[in-house]
Every structure is written in C-alpha cells, then in structure tokens.
PDB file of C-alpha atoms and ligand atoms in Angstrom:
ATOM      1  CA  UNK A1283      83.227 118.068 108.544  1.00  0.00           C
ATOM      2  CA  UNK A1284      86.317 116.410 109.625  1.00  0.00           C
ATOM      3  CA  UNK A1285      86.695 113.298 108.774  1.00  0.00           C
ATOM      4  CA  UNK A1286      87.214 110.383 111.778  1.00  0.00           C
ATOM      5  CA  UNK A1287      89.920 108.362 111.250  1.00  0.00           C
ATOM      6  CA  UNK A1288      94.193 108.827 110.751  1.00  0.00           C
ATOM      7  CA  UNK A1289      96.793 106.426 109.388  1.00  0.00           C
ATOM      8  CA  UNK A1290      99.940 106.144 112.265  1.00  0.00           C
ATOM      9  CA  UNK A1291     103.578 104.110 111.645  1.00  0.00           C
ATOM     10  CA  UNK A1292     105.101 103.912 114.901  1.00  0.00           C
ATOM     11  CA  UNK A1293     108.654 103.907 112.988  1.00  0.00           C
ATOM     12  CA  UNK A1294     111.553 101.734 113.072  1.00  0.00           C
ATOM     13  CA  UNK A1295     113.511 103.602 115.848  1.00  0.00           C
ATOM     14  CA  UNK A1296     110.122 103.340 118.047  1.00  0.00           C
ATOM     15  CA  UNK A1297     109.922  99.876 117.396  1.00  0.00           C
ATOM     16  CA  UNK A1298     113.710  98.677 117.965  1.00  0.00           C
ATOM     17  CA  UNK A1299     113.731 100.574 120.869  1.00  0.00           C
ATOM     18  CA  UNK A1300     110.486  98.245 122.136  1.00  0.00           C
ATOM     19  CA  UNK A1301     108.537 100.981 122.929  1.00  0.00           C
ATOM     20  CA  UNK A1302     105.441  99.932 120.809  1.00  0.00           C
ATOM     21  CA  UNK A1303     103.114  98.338 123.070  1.00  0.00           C
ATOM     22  CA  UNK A1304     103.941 101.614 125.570  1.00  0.00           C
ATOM     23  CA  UNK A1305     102.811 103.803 122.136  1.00  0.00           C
ATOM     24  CA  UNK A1306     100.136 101.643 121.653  1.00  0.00           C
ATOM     25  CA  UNK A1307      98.660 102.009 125.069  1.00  0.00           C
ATOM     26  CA  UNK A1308      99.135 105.705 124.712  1.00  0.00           C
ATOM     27  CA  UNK A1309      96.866 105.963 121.840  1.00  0.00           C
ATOM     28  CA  UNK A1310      94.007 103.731 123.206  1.00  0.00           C
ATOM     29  CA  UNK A1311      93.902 105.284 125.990  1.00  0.00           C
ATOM     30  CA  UNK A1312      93.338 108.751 124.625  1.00  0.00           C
ATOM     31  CA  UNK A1313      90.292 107.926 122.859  1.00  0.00           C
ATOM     32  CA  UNK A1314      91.655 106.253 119.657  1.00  0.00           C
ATOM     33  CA  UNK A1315      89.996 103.072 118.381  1.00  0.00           C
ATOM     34  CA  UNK A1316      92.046 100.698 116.320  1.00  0.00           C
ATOM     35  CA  UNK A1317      90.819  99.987 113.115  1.00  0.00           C
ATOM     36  CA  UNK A1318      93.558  98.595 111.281  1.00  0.00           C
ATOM     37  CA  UNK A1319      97.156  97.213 112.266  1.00  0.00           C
ATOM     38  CA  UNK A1320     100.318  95.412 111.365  1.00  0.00           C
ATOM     39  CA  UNK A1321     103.855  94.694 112.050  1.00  0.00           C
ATOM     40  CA  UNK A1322     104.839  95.349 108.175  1.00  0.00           C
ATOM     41  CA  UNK A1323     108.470  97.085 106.887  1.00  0.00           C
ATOM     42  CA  UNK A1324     108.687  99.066 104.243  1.00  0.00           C
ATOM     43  CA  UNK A1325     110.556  98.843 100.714  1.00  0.00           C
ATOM     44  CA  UNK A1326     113.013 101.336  99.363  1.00  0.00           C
ATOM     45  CA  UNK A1327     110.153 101.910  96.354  1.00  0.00           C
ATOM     46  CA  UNK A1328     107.167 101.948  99.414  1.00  0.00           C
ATOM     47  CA  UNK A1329     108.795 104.407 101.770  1.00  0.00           C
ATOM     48  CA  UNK A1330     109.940 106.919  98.348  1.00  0.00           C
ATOM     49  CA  UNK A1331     106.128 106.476  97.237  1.00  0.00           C
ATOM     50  CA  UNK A1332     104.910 107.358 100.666  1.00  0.00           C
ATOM     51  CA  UNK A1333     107.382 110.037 100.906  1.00  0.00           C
ATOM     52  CA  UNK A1334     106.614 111.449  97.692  1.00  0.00           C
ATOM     53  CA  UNK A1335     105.958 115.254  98.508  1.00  0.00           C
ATOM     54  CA  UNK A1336     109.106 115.236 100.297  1.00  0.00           C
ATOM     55  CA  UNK A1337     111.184 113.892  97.155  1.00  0.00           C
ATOM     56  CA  UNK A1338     112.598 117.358  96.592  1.00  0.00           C
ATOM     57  CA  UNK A1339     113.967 118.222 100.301  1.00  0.00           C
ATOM     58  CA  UNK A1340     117.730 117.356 101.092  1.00  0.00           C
ATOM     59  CA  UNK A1341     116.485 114.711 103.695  1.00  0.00           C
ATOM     60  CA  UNK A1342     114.349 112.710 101.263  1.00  0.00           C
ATOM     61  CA  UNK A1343     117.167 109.975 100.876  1.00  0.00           C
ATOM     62  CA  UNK A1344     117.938 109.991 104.468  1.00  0.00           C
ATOM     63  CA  UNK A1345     114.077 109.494 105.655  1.00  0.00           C
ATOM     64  CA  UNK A1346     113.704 106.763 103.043  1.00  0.00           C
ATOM     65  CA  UNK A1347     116.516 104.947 104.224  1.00  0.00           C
ATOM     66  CA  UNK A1348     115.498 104.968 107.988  1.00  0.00           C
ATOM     67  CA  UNK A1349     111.846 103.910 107.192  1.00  0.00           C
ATOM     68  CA  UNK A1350     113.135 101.044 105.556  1.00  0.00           C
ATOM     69  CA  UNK A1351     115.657  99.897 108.005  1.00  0.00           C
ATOM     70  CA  UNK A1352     113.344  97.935 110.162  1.00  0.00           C
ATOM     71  CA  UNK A1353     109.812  97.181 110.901  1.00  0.00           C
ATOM     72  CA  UNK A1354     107.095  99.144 111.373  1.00  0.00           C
ATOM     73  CA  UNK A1355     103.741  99.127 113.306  1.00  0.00           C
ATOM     74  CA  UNK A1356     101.231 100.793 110.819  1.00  0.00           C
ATOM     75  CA  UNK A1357      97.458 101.068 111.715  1.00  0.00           C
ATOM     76  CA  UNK A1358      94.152 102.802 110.886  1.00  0.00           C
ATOM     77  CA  UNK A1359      93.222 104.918 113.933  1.00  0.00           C
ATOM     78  CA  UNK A1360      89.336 106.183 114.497  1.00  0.00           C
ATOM     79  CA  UNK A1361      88.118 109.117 116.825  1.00  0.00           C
ATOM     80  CA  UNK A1362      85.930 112.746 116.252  1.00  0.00           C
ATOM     81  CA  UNK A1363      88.719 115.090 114.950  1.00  0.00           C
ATOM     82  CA  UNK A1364      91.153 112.373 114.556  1.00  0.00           C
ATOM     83  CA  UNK A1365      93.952 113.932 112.415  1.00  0.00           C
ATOM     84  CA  UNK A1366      94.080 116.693 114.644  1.00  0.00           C
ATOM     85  CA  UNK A1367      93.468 115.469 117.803  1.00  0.00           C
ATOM     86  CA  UNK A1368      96.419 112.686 116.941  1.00  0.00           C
ATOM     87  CA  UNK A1369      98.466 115.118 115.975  1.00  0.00           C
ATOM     88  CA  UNK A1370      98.601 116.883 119.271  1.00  0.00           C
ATOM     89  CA  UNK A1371      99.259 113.736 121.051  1.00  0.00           C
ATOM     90  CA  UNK A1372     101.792 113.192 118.938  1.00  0.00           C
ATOM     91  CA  UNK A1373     103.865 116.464 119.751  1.00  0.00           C
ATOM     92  CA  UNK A1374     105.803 118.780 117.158  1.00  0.00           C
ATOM     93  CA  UNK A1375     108.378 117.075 114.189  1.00  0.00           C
ATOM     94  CA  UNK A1376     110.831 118.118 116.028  1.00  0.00           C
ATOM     95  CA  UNK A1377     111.348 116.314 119.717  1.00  0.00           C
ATOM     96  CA  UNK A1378     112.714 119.594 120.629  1.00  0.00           C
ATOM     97  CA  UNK A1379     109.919 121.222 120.532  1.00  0.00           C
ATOM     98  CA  UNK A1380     107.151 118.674 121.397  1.00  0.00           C
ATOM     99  CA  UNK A1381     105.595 119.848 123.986  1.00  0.00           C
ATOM    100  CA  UNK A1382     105.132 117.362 127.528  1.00  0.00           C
ATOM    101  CA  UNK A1383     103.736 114.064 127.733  1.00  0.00           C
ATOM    102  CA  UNK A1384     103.343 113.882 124.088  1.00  0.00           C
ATOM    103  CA  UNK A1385     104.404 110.524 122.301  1.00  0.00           C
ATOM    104  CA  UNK A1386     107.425 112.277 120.008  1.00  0.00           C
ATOM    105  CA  UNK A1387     109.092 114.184 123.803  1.00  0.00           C
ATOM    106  CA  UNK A1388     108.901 110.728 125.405  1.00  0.00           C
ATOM    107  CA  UNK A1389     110.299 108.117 122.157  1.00  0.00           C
ATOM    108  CA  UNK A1390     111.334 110.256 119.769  1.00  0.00           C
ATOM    109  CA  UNK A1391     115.470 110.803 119.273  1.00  0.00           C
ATOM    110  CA  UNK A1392     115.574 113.775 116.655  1.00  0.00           C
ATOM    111  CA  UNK A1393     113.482 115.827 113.794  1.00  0.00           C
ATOM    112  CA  UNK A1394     114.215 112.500 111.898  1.00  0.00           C
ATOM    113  CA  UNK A1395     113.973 109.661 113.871  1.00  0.00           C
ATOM    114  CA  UNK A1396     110.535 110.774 115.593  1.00  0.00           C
ATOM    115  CA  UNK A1397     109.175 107.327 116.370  1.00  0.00           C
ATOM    116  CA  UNK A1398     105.892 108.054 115.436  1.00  0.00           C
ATOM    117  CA  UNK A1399     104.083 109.225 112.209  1.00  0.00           C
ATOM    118  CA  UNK A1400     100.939 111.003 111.739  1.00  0.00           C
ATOM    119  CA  UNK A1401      98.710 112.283 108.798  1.00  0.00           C
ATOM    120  CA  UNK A1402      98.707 115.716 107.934  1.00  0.00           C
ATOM    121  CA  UNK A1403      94.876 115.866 106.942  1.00  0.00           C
ATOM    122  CA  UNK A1404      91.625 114.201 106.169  1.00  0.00           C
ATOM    123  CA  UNK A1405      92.178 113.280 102.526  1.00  0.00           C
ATOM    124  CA  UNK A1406      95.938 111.892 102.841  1.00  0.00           C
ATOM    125  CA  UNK A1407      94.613 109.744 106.215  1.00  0.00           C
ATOM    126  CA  UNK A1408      92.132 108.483 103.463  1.00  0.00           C
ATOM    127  CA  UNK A1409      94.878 108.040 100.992  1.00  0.00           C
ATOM    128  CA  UNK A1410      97.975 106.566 103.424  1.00  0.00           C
ATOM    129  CA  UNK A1411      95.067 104.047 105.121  1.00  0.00           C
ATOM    130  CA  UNK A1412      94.631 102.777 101.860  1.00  0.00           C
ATOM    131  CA  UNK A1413      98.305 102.462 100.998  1.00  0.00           C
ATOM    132  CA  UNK A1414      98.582 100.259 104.121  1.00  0.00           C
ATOM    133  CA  UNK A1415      95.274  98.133 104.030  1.00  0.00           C
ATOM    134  CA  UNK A1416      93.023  96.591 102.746  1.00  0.00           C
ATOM    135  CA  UNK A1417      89.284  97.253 103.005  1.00  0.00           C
ATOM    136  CA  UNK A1418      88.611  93.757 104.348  1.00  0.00           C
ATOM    137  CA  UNK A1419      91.726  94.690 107.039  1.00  0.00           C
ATOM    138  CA  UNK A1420      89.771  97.442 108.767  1.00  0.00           C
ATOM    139  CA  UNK A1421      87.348  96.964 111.404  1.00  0.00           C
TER     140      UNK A1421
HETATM  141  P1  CMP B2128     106.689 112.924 109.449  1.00  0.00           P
HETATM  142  O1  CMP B2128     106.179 114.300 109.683  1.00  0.00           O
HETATM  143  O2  CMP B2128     105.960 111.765 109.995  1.00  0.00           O
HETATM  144  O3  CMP B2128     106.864 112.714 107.864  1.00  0.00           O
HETATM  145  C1  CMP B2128     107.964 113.320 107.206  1.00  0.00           C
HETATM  146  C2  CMP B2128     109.212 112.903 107.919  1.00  0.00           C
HETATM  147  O4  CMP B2128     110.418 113.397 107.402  1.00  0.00           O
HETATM  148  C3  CMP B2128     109.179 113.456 109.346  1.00  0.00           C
HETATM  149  O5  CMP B2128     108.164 112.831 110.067  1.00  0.00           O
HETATM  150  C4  CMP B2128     110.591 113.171 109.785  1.00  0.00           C
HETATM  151  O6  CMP B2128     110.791 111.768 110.066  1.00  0.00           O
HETATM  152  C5  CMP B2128     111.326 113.528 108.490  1.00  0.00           C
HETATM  153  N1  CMP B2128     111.787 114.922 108.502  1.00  0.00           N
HETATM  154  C6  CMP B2128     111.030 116.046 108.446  1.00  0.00           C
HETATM  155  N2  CMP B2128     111.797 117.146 108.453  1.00  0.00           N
HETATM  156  C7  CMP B2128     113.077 116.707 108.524  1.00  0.00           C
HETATM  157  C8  CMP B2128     114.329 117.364 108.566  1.00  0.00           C
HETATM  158  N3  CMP B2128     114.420 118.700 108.532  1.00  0.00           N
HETATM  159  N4  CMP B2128     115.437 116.604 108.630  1.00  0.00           N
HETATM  160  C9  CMP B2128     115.340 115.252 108.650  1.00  0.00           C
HETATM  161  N5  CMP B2128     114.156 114.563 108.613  1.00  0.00           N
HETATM  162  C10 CMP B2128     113.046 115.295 108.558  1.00  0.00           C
END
C-alpha cells in the first residue's frame, strides 16, 4: 500500500525569489496536509548526505552548492498516494518539460534550480522526513 506522506524543500532559488507562501498555498490547496515545516538551510556536509545517490553524476558539486546557498522551506507533507500525487503537482526535473500549472513550469528557472523538491518513493519520504525532523516536530 502506498504509504501517505512525502518530504518537500521548496529550494533556495524558490525561496529568494519569495515565492514560498504562493508554493505553499499551492500544496494546501491540492489536498496536502502539513505535517512538518521549517525555514532551515542546509550545510555543505547536509546537502552531500542528502544528495548521496547523486555523488557520482557531474552535477553533484554544482547541486550541493546551490542547496546550500540559502534557506530552505522543508516540511513533512500527508495525503492518499502522496509521493505520487506530489510529484505530479510538482511537474518534470526539467522546467522544460513540466507540464502546465505545475509548481516547477511556474517557479522553477532550469533542470537545476527547480524550486521545489520532491521524494522519489515511499521509503526515502520515510527516510528524508526523518533527516529533517524530529518525531516530536510532526503533527
Ligand atoms: P531533485 O529531483 O529534487 O533532486 C536531485 C536534484 O539534482 C534535482 O532535483 C535537480 O535540482 C538536480 N539535477 C538533476 N539532474 C540535473 C542535471 N542534469 N543537471 C543539473 N542538476 C540536476
């Protein structure tokens, strides 16, 4: 059964460009309860162990050094479905090929800086909503 709940960063080009509370409102008002959240930034040593698969691709150092240029907004999100269902509001990686009205074709810039992030399954929501918080954090 699929589990109910995803981890999201609205990244540090989404949040410079002060378009969190507009993300924000996005999310809640496609279903998505809020569990969990903080204004937080990430360490060099944070973003490479949250990166970790990636530590072999050529952008690795790149990615690591936007995530850790500015704050983030990281929360715990809960709905039926909710890694999938969050990852088609979030569009495709790419902006270029997100498709309408999703969160990545209206903030994000590029593959890179794609203002929002969203697990990739059930067990690493699990495991990234525990990198973030606490259990006494969640509600
Ligand atoms: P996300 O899918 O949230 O997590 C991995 C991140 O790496 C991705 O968002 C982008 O920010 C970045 N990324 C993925 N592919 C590329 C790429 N080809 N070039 C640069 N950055 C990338």
């Amino acid at each position: 059964m699929a589990s109910n709940i995803t981890l999201t960063m609205i990244k540090p080009d989404a949040v410079a460009a002060g378009n969190s509370g507009k993300i924000i409102d996005l999310i809640i008002q496609s279903g998505f309860k809020i569990q969990a959240m903080k204004l937080t930034r990430l360490s060099k040593e944070k973003a490479e162990e949250f990166y970790a698969v990636h530590k072999e691709r050529g952008f690795f150092g790149d990615l690591v050094k936007f995530m850790t240029e500015g704050p983030i907004v990281a929360a715990v999100l809960e709905k039926d479905n909710a890694v999938e269902d969050f990852r088609k509001l979030i569009g495709a990686t790419n902006p270029a090929n997100a498709a309408e009205g999703t969160i990545r074709k209206l903030y994000a810039t590029d593959i890179e800086r794609n203002a929002v992030h969203g697990s990739d399954s059930d067990e690493n929501a699990a495991i990234e909503a525990s990198f973030h918080f606490a259990g006494v954090e969640r509600f």
